[in-house]
Short mmCIF file of C-alpha atoms in Angstrom, two decimals:
data_model
loop_
_atom_site.label_atom_id
_atom_site.label_comp_id
_atom_site.label_asym_id
_atom_site.label_seq_id
_atom_site.Cartn_x
_atom_site.Cartn_y
_atom_site.Cartn_z
CA UNK G 1444 -34.57 101.77 71.04
CA UNK G 1445 -34.43 100.25 74.51
CA UNK G 1446 -37.53 99.10 76.39
CA UNK G 1447 -37.58 100.43 79.95
CA UNK G 1448 -39.97 99.48 82.72
CA UNK G 1449 -40.60 100.96 86.15
CA UNK G 1450 -42.16 99.47 89.22
CA UNK G 1451 -44.41 100.39 90.82
CA UNK G 1452 -46.37 102.61 88.46
CA UNK G 1453 -47.86 104.39 91.43
CA UNK G 1454 -47.39 104.28 95.19
CA UNK G 1455 -48.92 105.99 98.20
CA UNK G 1456 -46.93 106.07 101.40
CA UNK G 1457 -47.08 107.74 104.78
CA UNK G 1458 -44.80 110.57 105.75
CA UNK G 1459 -41.58 109.32 107.29
CA UNK G 1460 -41.47 105.99 105.49
CA UNK G 1461 -39.15 104.96 102.67
CA UNK G 1462 -40.14 103.96 99.16
CA UNK G 1463 -38.11 102.06 96.57
CA UNK G 1464 -38.68 102.53 92.84
CA UNK G 1465 -37.19 100.12 90.34
CA UNK G 1466 -36.09 100.91 86.81
CA UNK G 1467 -35.34 98.00 84.48
CA UNK G 1468 -33.84 97.95 81.03
CA UNK G 1469 -35.59 94.96 79.49
CA UNK G 1470 -33.66 94.43 76.27
CA UNK G 1471 -30.52 96.47 76.61
CA UNK G 1472 -27.51 96.45 78.90
CA UNK G 1473 -27.50 99.93 80.36
CA UNK G 1474 -24.28 101.16 81.86
CA UNK G 1475 -25.86 104.56 82.42
CA UNK G 1476 -29.33 105.36 83.68
CA UNK G 1477 -30.84 108.67 84.69
CA UNK G 1478 -33.43 109.60 87.30
CA UNK G 1479 -35.73 112.58 86.78
CA UNK G 1480 -38.44 114.21 88.83
CA UNK G 1481 -41.43 115.94 87.28
CA UNK G 1482 -43.96 118.05 89.15
CA UNK G 1483 -47.47 118.50 87.68
CA UNK G 1484 -47.48 120.45 84.43
CA UNK G 1485 -43.78 121.10 84.70
CA UNK G 1486 -40.69 119.87 82.93
CA UNK G 1487 -38.33 117.10 83.88
CA UNK G 1488 -35.51 117.89 86.26
CA UNK G 1489 -32.52 115.59 86.30
CA UNK G 1490 -31.85 114.28 89.78
CA UNK G 1491 -28.89 111.99 89.24
CA UNK G 1492 -26.90 109.92 86.80
CA UNK G 1493 -26.59 106.28 87.74
CA UNK G 1494 -23.59 104.32 86.52
CA UNK G 1495 -23.43 100.56 86.86
CA UNK G 1496 -21.02 99.48 89.54
CA UNK G 1497 -20.17 102.94 90.82
CA UNK G 1498 -21.69 105.72 92.88
CA UNK G 1499 -24.36 107.88 91.35
CA UNK G 1500 -23.65 111.47 90.40
CA UNK G 1501 -26.22 113.84 91.87
CA UNK G 1502 -27.28 117.17 90.46
CA UNK G 1503 -26.84 120.29 92.52
CA UNK G 1504 -29.51 120.62 95.17
CA UNK G 1505 -30.45 116.95 95.24
CA UNK G 1506 -29.79 115.31 98.61
CA UNK G 1507 -27.90 112.08 98.03
CA UNK G 1508 -28.75 110.78 101.52
CA UNK G 1509 -32.43 111.27 100.86
CA UNK G 1510 -32.55 109.87 97.34
CA UNK G 1511 -30.49 106.69 97.41
CA UNK G 1512 -29.59 105.26 94.03
CA UNK G 1513 -28.24 101.77 93.44
CA UNK G 1514 -27.24 100.54 89.99
CA UNK G 1515 -26.08 97.06 90.85
CA UNK G 1516 -26.53 95.44 87.44
CA UNK G 1517 -26.67 96.38 83.80
CA UNK G 1518 -30.44 96.02 83.79
CA UNK G 1519 -31.57 97.43 87.11
CA UNK G 1520 -31.30 100.75 88.92
CA UNK G 1521 -33.25 101.60 92.04
CA UNK G 1522 -34.20 104.90 93.61
CA UNK G 1523 -35.11 104.89 97.29
CA UNK G 1524 -36.83 107.94 98.71
CA UNK G 1525 -35.98 107.87 102.39
CA UNK G 1526 -38.03 109.50 105.13
CA UNK G 1527 -40.52 110.71 102.56
CA UNK G 1528 -42.38 113.98 103.09
CA UNK G 1529 -45.43 115.34 101.24
CA UNK G 1530 -43.18 117.66 99.24
CA UNK G 1531 -41.51 114.56 97.76
CA UNK G 1532 -44.79 113.73 96.04
CA UNK G 1533 -43.98 113.80 92.37
CA UNK G 1534 -43.68 111.79 89.17
CA UNK G 1535 -40.33 109.99 89.05
CA UNK G 1536 -39.05 108.88 85.66
CA UNK G 1537 -35.96 106.90 84.77
CA UNK G 1538 -34.22 106.70 81.44
CA UNK G 1539 -31.55 104.64 79.79
CA UNK G 1540 -28.80 106.05 77.68
CA UNK G 1541 -28.42 104.44 74.28
CA UNK G 1542 -25.39 102.83 72.74
CA UNK G 1543 -21.99 104.47 73.04
CA UNK G 1544 -21.75 107.43 70.72
CA UNK G 1545 -25.50 107.97 70.68
CA UNK G 1546 -27.31 110.58 72.73
CA UNK G 1547 -30.96 109.55 72.71
CA UNK G 1548 -32.48 108.43 75.98
CA UNK G 1549 -35.22 105.85 76.39
CA UNK G 1550 -37.66 106.52 79.17
CA UNK G 1551 -39.62 104.35 81.53
CA UNK G 1552 -43.35 104.97 82.02
CA UNK G 1553 -42.79 106.77 85.32
CA UNK G 1554 -43.82 106.24 88.94
CA UNK G 1555 -46.35 108.49 90.63
CA UNK G 1556 -45.41 108.91 94.31
CA UNK G 1557 -47.89 110.40 96.75
CA UNK G 1558 -46.80 110.97 100.33
CA UNK G 1559 -49.61 111.51 102.81
CA UNK M 671 -30.52 127.30 85.75
CA UNK M 672 -29.59 125.94 82.37
CA UNK M 673 -33.17 125.04 81.61
CA UNK M 674 -34.41 126.47 78.34
CA UNK M 675 -37.74 127.92 77.44
CA UNK M 676 -40.41 126.80 75.06
CA UNK M 677 -43.25 128.70 73.51
CA UNK M 678 -46.05 128.60 73.36
CA UNK M 679 -46.71 126.91 76.69
CA UNK M 680 -49.98 125.66 75.29
CA UNK M 681 -51.27 125.34 71.74
CA UNK M 682 -54.71 124.25 70.57
CA UNK M 683 -55.41 123.70 66.87
CA UNK M 684 -57.81 121.87 64.59
CA UNK M 685 -56.99 118.48 63.17
CA UNK M 686 -55.21 118.79 59.86
CA UNK M 687 -53.53 122.09 60.70
CA UNK M 688 -49.81 122.43 61.26
CA UNK M 689 -48.37 122.95 64.74
CA UNK M 690 -45.17 124.84 65.42
CA UNK M 691 -43.35 124.86 68.74
CA UNK M 692 -40.25 126.83 69.56
CA UNK M 693 -37.45 126.19 71.99
CA UNK M 694 -34.57 128.32 73.24
CA UNK M 695 -31.55 127.21 75.20
CA UNK M 696 -28.74 128.90 77.03
CA UNK M 697 -25.43 127.14 76.49
CA UNK M 698 -23.39 125.57 73.71
CA UNK M 699 -24.80 122.21 72.75
CA UNK M 700 -23.70 118.95 71.23
CA UNK M 701 -27.20 118.21 69.92
CA UNK M 702 -30.83 119.03 70.55
CA UNK M 703 -33.60 116.50 70.85
CA UNK M 704 -37.39 116.59 70.88
CA UNK M 705 -39.52 114.28 72.98
CA UNK M 706 -43.26 113.68 73.32
CA UNK M 707 -45.04 112.87 76.56
CA UNK M 708 -48.60 111.68 76.75
CA UNK M 709 -50.36 112.61 79.96
CA UNK M 710 -49.02 110.70 82.95
CA UNK M 711 -46.60 108.66 80.86
CA UNK M 712 -42.92 108.50 80.06
CA UNK M 713 -41.25 110.32 77.20
CA UNK M 714 -40.82 109.11 73.67
CA UNK M 715 -37.85 110.24 71.60
CA UNK M 716 -38.91 111.92 68.35
CA UNK M 717 -35.90 113.36 66.64
CA UNK M 718 -32.30 114.48 67.25
CA UNK M 719 -30.54 117.28 65.42
CA UNK M 720 -26.81 117.76 65.77
CA UNK M 721 -25.25 121.16 66.36
CA UNK M 722 -23.81 121.21 62.84
CA UNK M 723 -27.18 120.52 61.23
CA UNK M 724 -29.78 123.15 60.39
CA UNK M 725 -32.81 121.12 59.47
CA UNK M 726 -34.01 117.56 59.82
CA UNK M 727 -37.13 115.69 58.77
CA UNK M 728 -38.81 112.57 60.07
CA UNK M 729 -42.22 111.72 58.65
CA UNK M 730 -44.55 114.60 59.52
CA UNK M 731 -41.94 116.19 61.77
CA UNK M 732 -39.57 118.95 60.74
CA UNK M 733 -36.98 120.33 63.12
CA UNK M 734 -34.79 123.36 62.60
CA UNK M 735 -31.82 124.52 64.63
CA UNK M 736 -30.26 127.98 64.74
CA UNK M 737 -27.18 127.83 66.94
CA UNK M 738 -26.50 131.56 66.52
CA UNK M 739 -29.85 132.30 68.15
CA UNK M 740 -29.72 129.26 70.41
CA UNK M 741 -33.15 128.21 69.25
CA UNK M 742 -34.96 125.32 67.63
CA UNK M 743 -38.42 124.72 66.27
CA UNK M 744 -40.55 121.62 65.82
CA UNK M 745 -43.17 121.58 63.10
CA UNK M 746 -45.83 118.88 62.98
CA UNK M 747 -47.65 118.89 59.68
CA UNK M 748 -51.18 117.64 59.03
CA UNK M 749 -51.83 117.17 62.73
CA UNK M 750 -53.94 114.31 64.06
CA UNK M 751 -55.87 113.88 67.30
CA UNK M 752 -53.27 111.32 68.36
CA UNK M 753 -50.63 114.07 68.31
CA UNK M 754 -52.22 115.55 71.43
CA UNK M 755 -49.42 115.48 74.03
CA UNK M 756 -46.74 117.61 75.66
CA UNK M 757 -43.63 118.21 73.61
CA UNK M 758 -40.25 118.91 75.16
CA UNK M 759 -36.99 119.97 73.67
CA UNK M 760 -33.87 118.78 75.42
CA UNK M 761 -30.36 119.89 74.73
CA UNK M 762 -27.30 117.78 75.17
CA UNK M 763 -24.49 119.94 76.51
CA UNK M 764 -21.19 120.29 74.76
CA UNK M 765 -19.47 119.16 77.94
CA UNK M 766 -21.15 116.20 79.54
CA UNK M 767 -23.08 115.42 76.39
CA UNK M 768 -24.83 112.41 77.86
CA UNK M 769 -26.98 114.61 80.13
CA UNK M 770 -30.11 116.29 78.84
CA UNK M 771 -31.49 119.66 79.92
CA UNK M 772 -35.20 119.85 79.20
CA UNK M 773 -37.24 122.85 78.19
CA UNK M 774 -40.47 123.68 79.91
CA UNK M 775 -42.60 122.00 77.28
CA UNK M 776 -45.54 122.85 75.05
CA UNK M 777 -48.94 121.26 75.69
CA UNK M 778 -50.44 120.57 72.29
CA UNK M 779 -54.14 119.83 71.87
CA UNK M 780 -55.50 118.71 68.51
CA UNK M 781 -59.24 119.21 68.23
CA UNK M 782 -61.10 116.75 65.99
#
C-alpha cells in the first residue's frame, strides 16, 4: 500500500488565523486524495475529494472558501483552514486512493488542530 | 446521513478471546472495508469484501457480508493486547465507489 505523511502532526493557532496542512504520498503517484475530519471519539467525516490538477469536490455542508484544498502535484495535497475558529479544532486526516480499479484508501497519520 | 452504525460502541474482552463487531449501512454498496485506528493515529486498512462475496478471511480476521440485511461483521480470533484500537467499517457506494462512508466505530480493549 501507499505510504502517506502529513505535516504538521499537531498545530495550535489563534482564532482568526489560517493554518495549512500538507498531505504527501511518499511512494505513490496519487491522482486522488481525500480529506477527512474527525472529532474526539467520533467517526471520520469526508470533507472533500482532491483531484490532481483540478478543483476539489466538497461534501455537502463543507465551506469551500473556508477549507481551501490544493492538489498541485501527484504527491502533494494541501488543506488550508482559513480564519480558524475554536469549533474548527479537530483531527484532520488525509488519504490516498489506491491504483485504478482498487478501492482501498491509505491514510496519513493525521494532524491535530487546536484553535485557541 | 448515509453514515452507518456499528455495535457495540465499545467492547472489552480478555486476551485470547474472540471479538465480534457488527456494522450496518444504508445504501447499495460496491464493497465494504474494515479499518483499524490506534488512538490519535491514522487508519490502517484491514480487509475489503466485495458486494458479491459473503465471507472473507485474512489471518485472524474473518469478515462476513449480508447485503440483504445491509450488514457486516468483523471477527478477530485469539485476540491480543496489540489488537486494542478502534475499528471502523466503511462502505464504498455503488455510485461514486471511490468515496468511503464510515461507520461510527467500535472501541475494542483487550485486557492482558
